[in-house]
mmCIF file of C-alpha atoms and ligand atoms in Angstrom:
data_model
loop_
_atom_site.group_PDB
_atom_site.id
_atom_site.type_symbol
_atom_site.label_atom_id
_atom_site.label_comp_id
_atom_site.label_asym_id
_atom_site.label_seq_id
_atom_site.Cartn_x
_atom_site.Cartn_y
_atom_site.Cartn_z
ATOM 1 C CA MET P 5 173.023 -83.026 -66.923
ATOM 2 C CA ARG P 6 174.081 -83.322 -70.547
ATOM 3 C CA LYS P 7 175.974 -86.440 -71.524
ATOM 4 C CA ARG P 8 179.693 -85.975 -72.098
ATOM 5 C CA ILE P 9 180.689 -87.939 -75.162
ATOM 6 C CA ILE P 10 184.097 -88.590 -76.674
ATOM 7 C CA ALA P 11 183.522 -90.299 -80.013
ATOM 8 C CA GLY P 12 186.183 -91.525 -82.396
ATOM 9 C CA ASN P 13 185.594 -91.639 -86.127
ATOM 10 C CA TRP P 14 188.011 -94.159 -87.603
ATOM 11 C CA LYS P 15 186.933 -93.170 -91.128
ATOM 12 C CA MET P 16 188.341 -95.623 -93.729
ATOM 13 C CA ASN P 17 191.235 -96.841 -91.624
ATOM 14 C CA LYS P 18 192.339 -100.123 -89.998
ATOM 15 C CA THR P 19 192.294 -103.674 -91.282
ATOM 16 C CA MET P 20 190.263 -106.154 -89.246
ATOM 17 C CA GLU P 21 193.293 -107.188 -87.216
ATOM 18 C CA ASP P 22 194.492 -103.641 -86.525
ATOM 19 C CA GLY P 23 190.978 -102.442 -85.735
ATOM 20 C CA LEU P 24 190.349 -105.149 -83.166
ATOM 21 C CA ALA P 25 193.716 -104.476 -81.541
ATOM 22 C CA LEU P 26 192.867 -100.766 -81.277
ATOM 23 C CA ALA P 27 189.391 -101.460 -79.895
ATOM 24 C CA SER P 28 190.771 -103.820 -77.233
ATOM 25 C CA LYS P 29 193.395 -101.307 -76.171
ATOM 26 C CA VAL P 30 190.909 -98.438 -75.958
ATOM 27 C CA THR P 31 188.428 -100.549 -74.009
ATOM 28 C CA ASN P 32 190.984 -101.756 -71.475
ATOM 29 C CA MET P 33 192.400 -98.283 -70.963
ATOM 30 C CA ALA P 34 188.920 -96.792 -70.635
ATOM 31 C CA VAL P 35 188.075 -99.254 -67.847
ATOM 32 C CA ASP P 36 191.230 -98.358 -65.934
ATOM 33 C CA GLU P 37 191.465 -94.641 -66.601
ATOM 34 C CA VAL P 38 188.305 -92.911 -67.830
ATOM 35 C CA SER P 39 185.555 -91.540 -65.609
ATOM 36 C CA SER P 40 182.281 -93.430 -65.880
ATOM 37 C CA ASP P 41 180.587 -90.030 -66.549
ATOM 38 C CA VAL P 42 182.237 -89.925 -69.965
ATOM 39 C CA THR P 43 180.760 -92.050 -72.748
ATOM 40 C CA MET P 44 183.346 -93.178 -75.280
ATOM 41 C CA VAL P 45 182.202 -94.283 -78.715
ATOM 42 C CA MET P 46 184.219 -95.942 -81.469
ATOM 43 C CA CYS P 47 182.664 -95.309 -84.886
ATOM 44 C CA THR P 48 184.241 -98.001 -86.983
ATOM 45 C CA PRO P 49 183.996 -99.132 -90.586
ATOM 46 C CA ALA P 50 181.013 -101.464 -91.079
ATOM 47 C CA ILE P 51 183.095 -104.637 -91.060
ATOM 48 C CA HIS P 52 184.390 -103.945 -87.547
ATOM 49 C CA LEU P 53 181.048 -103.183 -85.910
ATOM 50 C CA SER P 54 180.114 -106.641 -84.700
ATOM 51 C CA PRO P 55 183.491 -107.794 -83.346
ATOM 52 C CA VAL P 56 184.174 -104.403 -81.739
ATOM 53 C CA ALA P 57 180.739 -104.509 -80.107
ATOM 54 C CA SER P 58 181.709 -107.910 -78.642
ATOM 55 C CA ILE P 59 184.868 -106.386 -77.197
ATOM 56 C CA THR P 60 183.018 -103.493 -75.548
ATOM 57 C CA LYS P 61 179.815 -105.259 -74.527
ATOM 58 C CA ASP P 62 180.519 -105.533 -70.795
ATOM 59 C CA VAL P 63 181.872 -101.991 -70.477
ATOM 60 C CA THR P 64 179.034 -99.572 -69.828
ATOM 61 C CA ASN P 65 180.750 -96.355 -70.896
ATOM 62 C CA VAL P 66 182.290 -97.603 -74.152
ATOM 63 C CA SER P 67 179.971 -97.954 -77.152
ATOM 64 C CA VAL P 68 180.217 -98.624 -80.844
ATOM 65 C CA GLY P 69 178.829 -96.634 -83.754
ATOM 66 C CA ALA P 70 178.568 -96.827 -87.531
ATOM 67 C CA GLN P 71 179.781 -94.040 -89.814
ATOM 68 C CA ASN P 72 176.792 -93.904 -92.123
ATOM 69 C CA MET P 73 173.319 -95.328 -92.606
ATOM 70 C CA SER P 74 170.781 -95.608 -95.407
ATOM 71 C CA GLU P 75 167.471 -93.765 -95.251
ATOM 72 C CA HIS P 76 165.859 -96.921 -96.654
ATOM 73 C CA GLU P 77 164.853 -99.789 -94.394
ATOM 74 C CA SER P 78 166.106 -102.566 -96.690
ATOM 75 C CA GLY P 79 166.173 -103.588 -100.333
ATOM 76 C CA ALA P 80 168.134 -103.134 -103.533
ATOM 77 C CA TYR P 81 170.691 -100.537 -102.379
ATOM 78 C CA THR P 82 174.026 -102.181 -103.118
ATOM 79 C CA GLY P 83 176.755 -101.300 -100.671
ATOM 80 C CA ASP P 84 174.507 -99.475 -98.222
ATOM 81 C CA LEU P 85 173.973 -100.189 -94.559
ATOM 82 C CA ALA P 86 170.513 -100.440 -93.002
ATOM 83 C CA ALA P 87 169.610 -99.270 -89.501
ATOM 84 C CA ASP P 88 168.458 -102.778 -88.520
ATOM 85 C CA MET P 89 171.831 -104.191 -89.589
ATOM 86 C CA ILE P 90 173.660 -101.680 -87.430
ATOM 87 C CA VAL P 91 171.435 -102.486 -84.459
ATOM 88 C CA SER P 92 171.971 -106.213 -85.003
ATOM 89 C CA THR P 93 175.744 -105.819 -84.558
ATOM 90 C CA GLY P 94 175.347 -104.383 -81.065
ATOM 91 C CA ALA P 95 176.287 -100.845 -82.144
ATOM 92 C CA SER P 96 174.191 -98.056 -80.655
ATOM 93 C CA PHE P 97 175.373 -94.882 -82.418
ATOM 94 C CA VAL P 98 175.548 -93.788 -86.036
ATOM 95 C CA ILE P 99 177.248 -90.772 -87.598
ATOM 96 C CA ILE P 100 174.878 -89.007 -89.973
ATOM 97 C CA GLY P 101 175.858 -86.270 -92.405
ATOM 98 C CA HIS P 102 179.626 -86.179 -91.987
ATOM 99 C CA SER P 103 181.058 -83.503 -94.274
ATOM 100 C CA GLU P 104 183.053 -86.141 -96.169
ATOM 101 C CA ARG P 105 179.816 -87.990 -96.963
ATOM 102 C CA ARG P 106 178.091 -84.733 -97.902
ATOM 103 C CA GLU P 107 180.969 -83.802 -100.204
ATOM 104 C CA TYR P 108 181.883 -87.116 -101.851
ATOM 105 C CA HIS P 109 178.463 -88.767 -101.847
ATOM 106 C CA PHE P 110 176.298 -85.687 -102.352
ATOM 107 C CA GLU P 111 174.120 -86.361 -99.322
ATOM 108 C CA THR P 112 171.379 -83.753 -99.035
ATOM 109 C CA ASN P 113 169.820 -82.161 -95.970
ATOM 110 C CA GLN P 114 166.516 -83.898 -96.775
ATOM 111 C CA GLN P 115 168.164 -87.319 -97.043
ATOM 112 C CA LEU P 116 169.883 -86.702 -93.737
ATOM 113 C CA ALA P 117 166.565 -85.689 -92.159
ATOM 114 C CA ASP P 118 165.126 -89.063 -93.223
ATOM 115 C CA ARG P 119 168.154 -90.893 -91.827
ATOM 116 C CA VAL P 120 168.052 -89.134 -88.474
ATOM 117 C CA LYS P 121 164.363 -89.943 -88.117
ATOM 118 C CA LEU P 122 164.874 -93.596 -89.045
ATOM 119 C CA ALA P 123 167.873 -93.969 -86.728
ATOM 120 C CA VAL P 124 165.878 -92.623 -83.787
ATOM 121 C CA THR P 125 162.941 -94.901 -84.623
ATOM 122 C CA LYS P 126 165.289 -97.879 -84.585
ATOM 123 C CA GLY P 127 166.801 -96.922 -81.231
ATOM 124 C CA LEU P 128 170.161 -95.723 -82.567
ATOM 125 C CA THR P 129 171.665 -92.436 -81.353
ATOM 126 C CA PRO P 130 172.449 -90.260 -84.373
ATOM 127 C CA LEU P 131 175.632 -88.209 -84.213
ATOM 128 C CA PHE P 132 174.432 -85.526 -86.593
ATOM 129 C CA CYS P 133 177.299 -83.548 -88.154
ATOM 130 C CA CYS P 134 177.119 -79.948 -89.276
ATOM 131 C CA GLY P 135 179.724 -77.325 -90.099
ATOM 132 C CA GLU P 136 180.830 -74.778 -92.638
ATOM 133 C CA SER P 137 183.622 -74.596 -95.213
ATOM 134 C CA LEU P 138 186.421 -72.041 -95.064
ATOM 135 C CA ASP P 139 184.787 -69.961 -97.812
ATOM 136 C CA THR P 140 181.559 -69.796 -95.854
ATOM 137 C CA ARG P 141 183.355 -68.739 -92.691
ATOM 138 C CA GLU P 142 185.395 -66.128 -94.524
ATOM 139 C CA ALA P 143 182.161 -64.753 -95.958
ATOM 140 C CA ASN P 144 180.913 -64.564 -92.355
ATOM 141 C CA ASP P 145 177.963 -66.767 -93.251
ATOM 142 C CA HIS P 146 178.803 -69.680 -90.922
ATOM 143 C CA VAL P 147 176.017 -69.138 -88.388
ATOM 144 C CA ASN P 148 173.405 -68.891 -91.094
ATOM 145 C CA TYR P 149 174.835 -71.911 -92.970
ATOM 146 C CA VAL P 150 174.822 -74.201 -89.938
ATOM 147 C CA ASN P 151 171.341 -73.012 -88.946
ATOM 148 C CA THR P 152 170.072 -74.064 -92.362
ATOM 149 C CA GLN P 153 171.648 -77.506 -91.932
ATOM 150 C CA LEU P 154 169.927 -77.892 -88.557
ATOM 151 C CA LYS P 155 166.626 -76.575 -89.807
ATOM 152 C CA GLU P 156 166.465 -78.777 -92.888
ATOM 153 C CA SER P 157 167.606 -81.992 -91.220
ATOM 154 C CA LEU P 158 166.360 -81.790 -87.626
ATOM 155 C CA PHE P 159 163.486 -79.364 -87.230
ATOM 156 C CA ASP P 160 160.813 -81.847 -88.338
ATOM 157 C CA LEU P 161 161.578 -84.057 -85.340
ATOM 158 C CA SER P 162 159.355 -84.045 -82.275
ATOM 159 C CA ALA P 163 160.946 -82.565 -79.161
ATOM 160 C CA GLU P 164 161.077 -86.058 -77.642
ATOM 161 C CA ASP P 165 163.002 -87.401 -80.637
ATOM 162 C CA MET P 166 165.269 -84.352 -80.792
ATOM 163 C CA LYS P 167 166.451 -85.139 -77.265
ATOM 164 C CA LYS P 168 167.773 -88.463 -78.592
ATOM 165 C CA VAL P 169 170.065 -86.777 -81.130
ATOM 166 C CA VAL P 170 173.678 -85.753 -80.511
ATOM 167 C CA ILE P 171 175.069 -82.921 -82.639
ATOM 168 C CA ALA P 172 178.677 -82.660 -83.779
ATOM 169 C CA TYR P 173 179.853 -79.247 -84.963
ATOM 170 C CA GLU P 174 182.741 -79.926 -87.325
ATOM 171 C CA PRO P 175 184.034 -76.901 -89.229
ATOM 172 C CA ILE P 176 185.313 -78.389 -92.490
ATOM 173 C CA TRP P 177 188.403 -76.172 -92.438
ATOM 174 C CA ALA P 178 189.482 -77.817 -89.173
ATOM 175 C CA ILE P 179 189.046 -81.448 -90.243
ATOM 176 C CA GLY P 180 192.310 -83.265 -90.778
ATOM 177 C CA THR P 181 194.142 -79.985 -91.274
ATOM 178 C CA GLY P 182 195.786 -79.629 -87.887
ATOM 179 C CA VAL P 183 194.028 -76.270 -87.597
ATOM 180 C CA THR P 184 191.600 -76.353 -84.683
ATOM 181 C CA ALA P 185 188.833 -73.847 -84.098
ATOM 182 C CA SER P 186 189.833 -71.693 -81.139
ATOM 183 C CA SER P 187 187.909 -72.404 -77.974
ATOM 184 C CA ASP P 188 186.123 -69.053 -78.468
ATOM 185 C CA GLN P 189 185.131 -69.931 -82.031
ATOM 186 C CA ALA P 190 183.869 -73.341 -80.890
ATOM 187 C CA GLN P 191 181.917 -71.885 -77.973
ATOM 188 C CA GLU P 192 180.377 -69.191 -80.178
ATOM 189 C CA MET P 193 179.076 -71.780 -82.652
ATOM 190 C CA HIS P 194 177.960 -74.266 -80.008
ATOM 191 C CA LEU P 195 175.979 -71.557 -78.236
ATOM 192 C CA SER P 196 174.484 -70.459 -81.529
ATOM 193 C CA ILE P 197 173.463 -74.078 -82.258
ATOM 194 C CA ARG P 198 171.919 -74.403 -78.802
ATOM 195 C CA ASN P 199 170.030 -71.128 -79.234
ATOM 196 C CA SER P 200 168.749 -72.283 -82.570
ATOM 197 C CA LEU P 201 167.534 -75.570 -81.016
ATOM 198 C CA ALA P 202 165.945 -73.577 -78.174
ATOM 199 C CA GLY P 203 164.064 -71.437 -80.689
ATOM 200 C CA GLN P 204 162.553 -74.542 -82.270
ATOM 201 C CA PHE P 205 162.213 -77.000 -79.405
ATOM 202 C CA GLY P 206 162.365 -74.850 -76.243
ATOM 203 C CA GLN P 207 165.257 -74.072 -73.912
ATOM 204 C CA GLU P 208 164.694 -77.136 -71.737
ATOM 205 C CA VAL P 209 165.132 -79.499 -74.681
ATOM 206 C CA ALA P 210 168.117 -77.536 -76.015
ATOM 207 C CA ASN P 211 169.819 -77.740 -72.626
ATOM 208 C CA GLU P 212 169.655 -81.542 -72.756
ATOM 209 C CA ILE P 213 171.318 -81.976 -76.142
ATOM 210 C CA SER P 214 175.010 -82.819 -76.237
ATOM 211 C CA ILE P 215 176.922 -80.798 -78.824
ATOM 212 C CA LEU P 216 180.352 -82.208 -79.679
ATOM 213 C CA TYR P 217 183.218 -80.378 -81.363
ATOM 214 C CA GLY P 218 185.167 -82.045 -84.168
ATOM 215 C CA GLY P 219 188.209 -80.931 -86.136
ATOM 216 C CA SER P 220 191.836 -81.657 -85.220
ATOM 217 C CA MET P 221 191.013 -82.317 -81.584
ATOM 218 C CA LYS P 222 193.971 -83.903 -79.807
ATOM 219 C CA PRO P 223 195.273 -84.340 -76.261
ATOM 220 C CA SER P 224 197.085 -80.983 -76.374
ATOM 221 C CA ASN P 225 193.998 -78.892 -77.191
ATOM 222 C CA ALA P 226 191.147 -81.023 -75.811
ATOM 223 C CA GLN P 227 191.123 -79.585 -72.321
ATOM 224 C CA GLU P 228 190.616 -76.008 -73.448
ATOM 225 C CA LEU P 229 187.890 -76.926 -75.937
ATOM 226 C CA LEU P 230 186.072 -79.229 -73.506
ATOM 227 C CA ALA P 231 186.142 -76.537 -70.812
ATOM 228 C CA GLN P 232 183.751 -74.374 -72.841
ATOM 229 C CA PRO P 233 180.257 -74.386 -71.331
ATOM 230 C CA ASP P 234 178.496 -75.499 -74.528
ATOM 231 C CA VAL P 235 181.090 -78.020 -75.702
ATOM 232 C CA ASP P 236 179.871 -81.391 -74.438
ATOM 233 C CA GLY P 237 182.485 -83.630 -75.989
ATOM 234 C CA GLY P 238 184.372 -84.339 -79.161
ATOM 235 C CA LEU P 239 184.192 -86.221 -82.437
ATOM 236 C CA ILE P 240 187.755 -87.168 -83.142
ATOM 237 C CA GLY P 241 189.271 -88.437 -86.375
ATOM 238 C CA GLY P 242 193.051 -88.852 -86.560
ATOM 239 C CA ALA P 243 193.684 -88.923 -82.818
ATOM 240 C CA SER P 244 191.111 -91.700 -82.320
ATOM 241 C CA LEU P 245 193.371 -94.079 -84.255
ATOM 242 C CA LYS P 246 195.873 -94.099 -81.403
ATOM 243 C CA ALA P 247 194.514 -95.612 -78.199
ATOM 244 C CA ARG P 248 196.727 -93.468 -75.961
ATOM 245 C CA ASP P 249 195.673 -90.185 -77.596
ATOM 246 C CA PHE P 250 191.987 -91.069 -77.740
ATOM 247 C CA VAL P 251 191.887 -92.076 -74.081
ATOM 248 C CA ASP P 252 193.902 -89.013 -73.059
ATOM 249 C CA ILE P 253 191.296 -86.813 -74.752
ATOM 250 C CA ALA P 254 188.564 -88.599 -72.768
ATOM 251 C CA LYS P 255 190.565 -87.909 -69.605
ATOM 252 C CA SER P 256 190.763 -84.181 -70.392
ATOM 253 C CA TYR P 257 187.477 -83.409 -68.654
HETATM 254 P P1 13P E 29 190.241 -84.979 -87.439
HETATM 255 O O1 13P E 29 190.164 -85.121 -85.915
HETATM 256 O O2 13P E 29 191.193 -85.926 -88.062
HETATM 257 O O3 13P E 29 190.433 -83.555 -87.819
HETATM 258 O O4 13P E 29 188.789 -85.411 -87.991
HETATM 259 C C1 13P E 29 187.653 -84.871 -87.435
HETATM 260 C C2 13P E 29 186.494 -85.584 -87.996
HETATM 261 O O5 13P E 29 186.183 -85.454 -89.174
HETATM 262 C C3 13P E 29 185.722 -86.466 -87.102
HETATM 263 O O6 13P E 29 184.541 -86.878 -87.678
#
């Protein structure tokens, strides 16, 4: 069975104190309220990784992830974060290729391919983000656009490594806008992503890969989105900053 994953992307929010308070709340609520079949992940700013990993370390279904990672192993890359550093904090996930990183930091599909490969080699689970802009959707080119993102960043992986990757479909027009993709739109794209993976890696591999939806997911719309057969979880921005909302989304299964 595919893993069900509810991941929160804190983005550039929370001071140390506020972040640790949020992580403690989420972890305690998850223990009391969330099914052990659901993996919750908090993708925090780099400074929070180590202390948040200490908070979650005894809770099997709550994990910690970074929001970005360098394609280089180490060296003179000021401000960047290496895979080994992430691993050394106790984090086990890393977001790769978020649309905000692609847009503001000009990350390319090839760079992201290198990062995904390195993350897998180091034992981190990449949360690989893909998704189209509003212009691309209005031009009815979204399927083709996302397929190119998958092809250029993931299709060089071996089937064994591909199984270790989690995909997050995040239509850019739905991120932080309050506009969510309808459950039909999400299902259509998730199925298309799975079919594309099946074409490259075989149906058996494709069936094992969790594909998360991201973009204005909140407690009021999570149930309908998560009920779609190819939606295996969520990558949540704004609503992951409130423990109650984030945990309620994880309880929507
Ligand atoms: P919002 O849930 O705030 O729309 O953000 C989604 C997102 O970008 C998660 O990575």
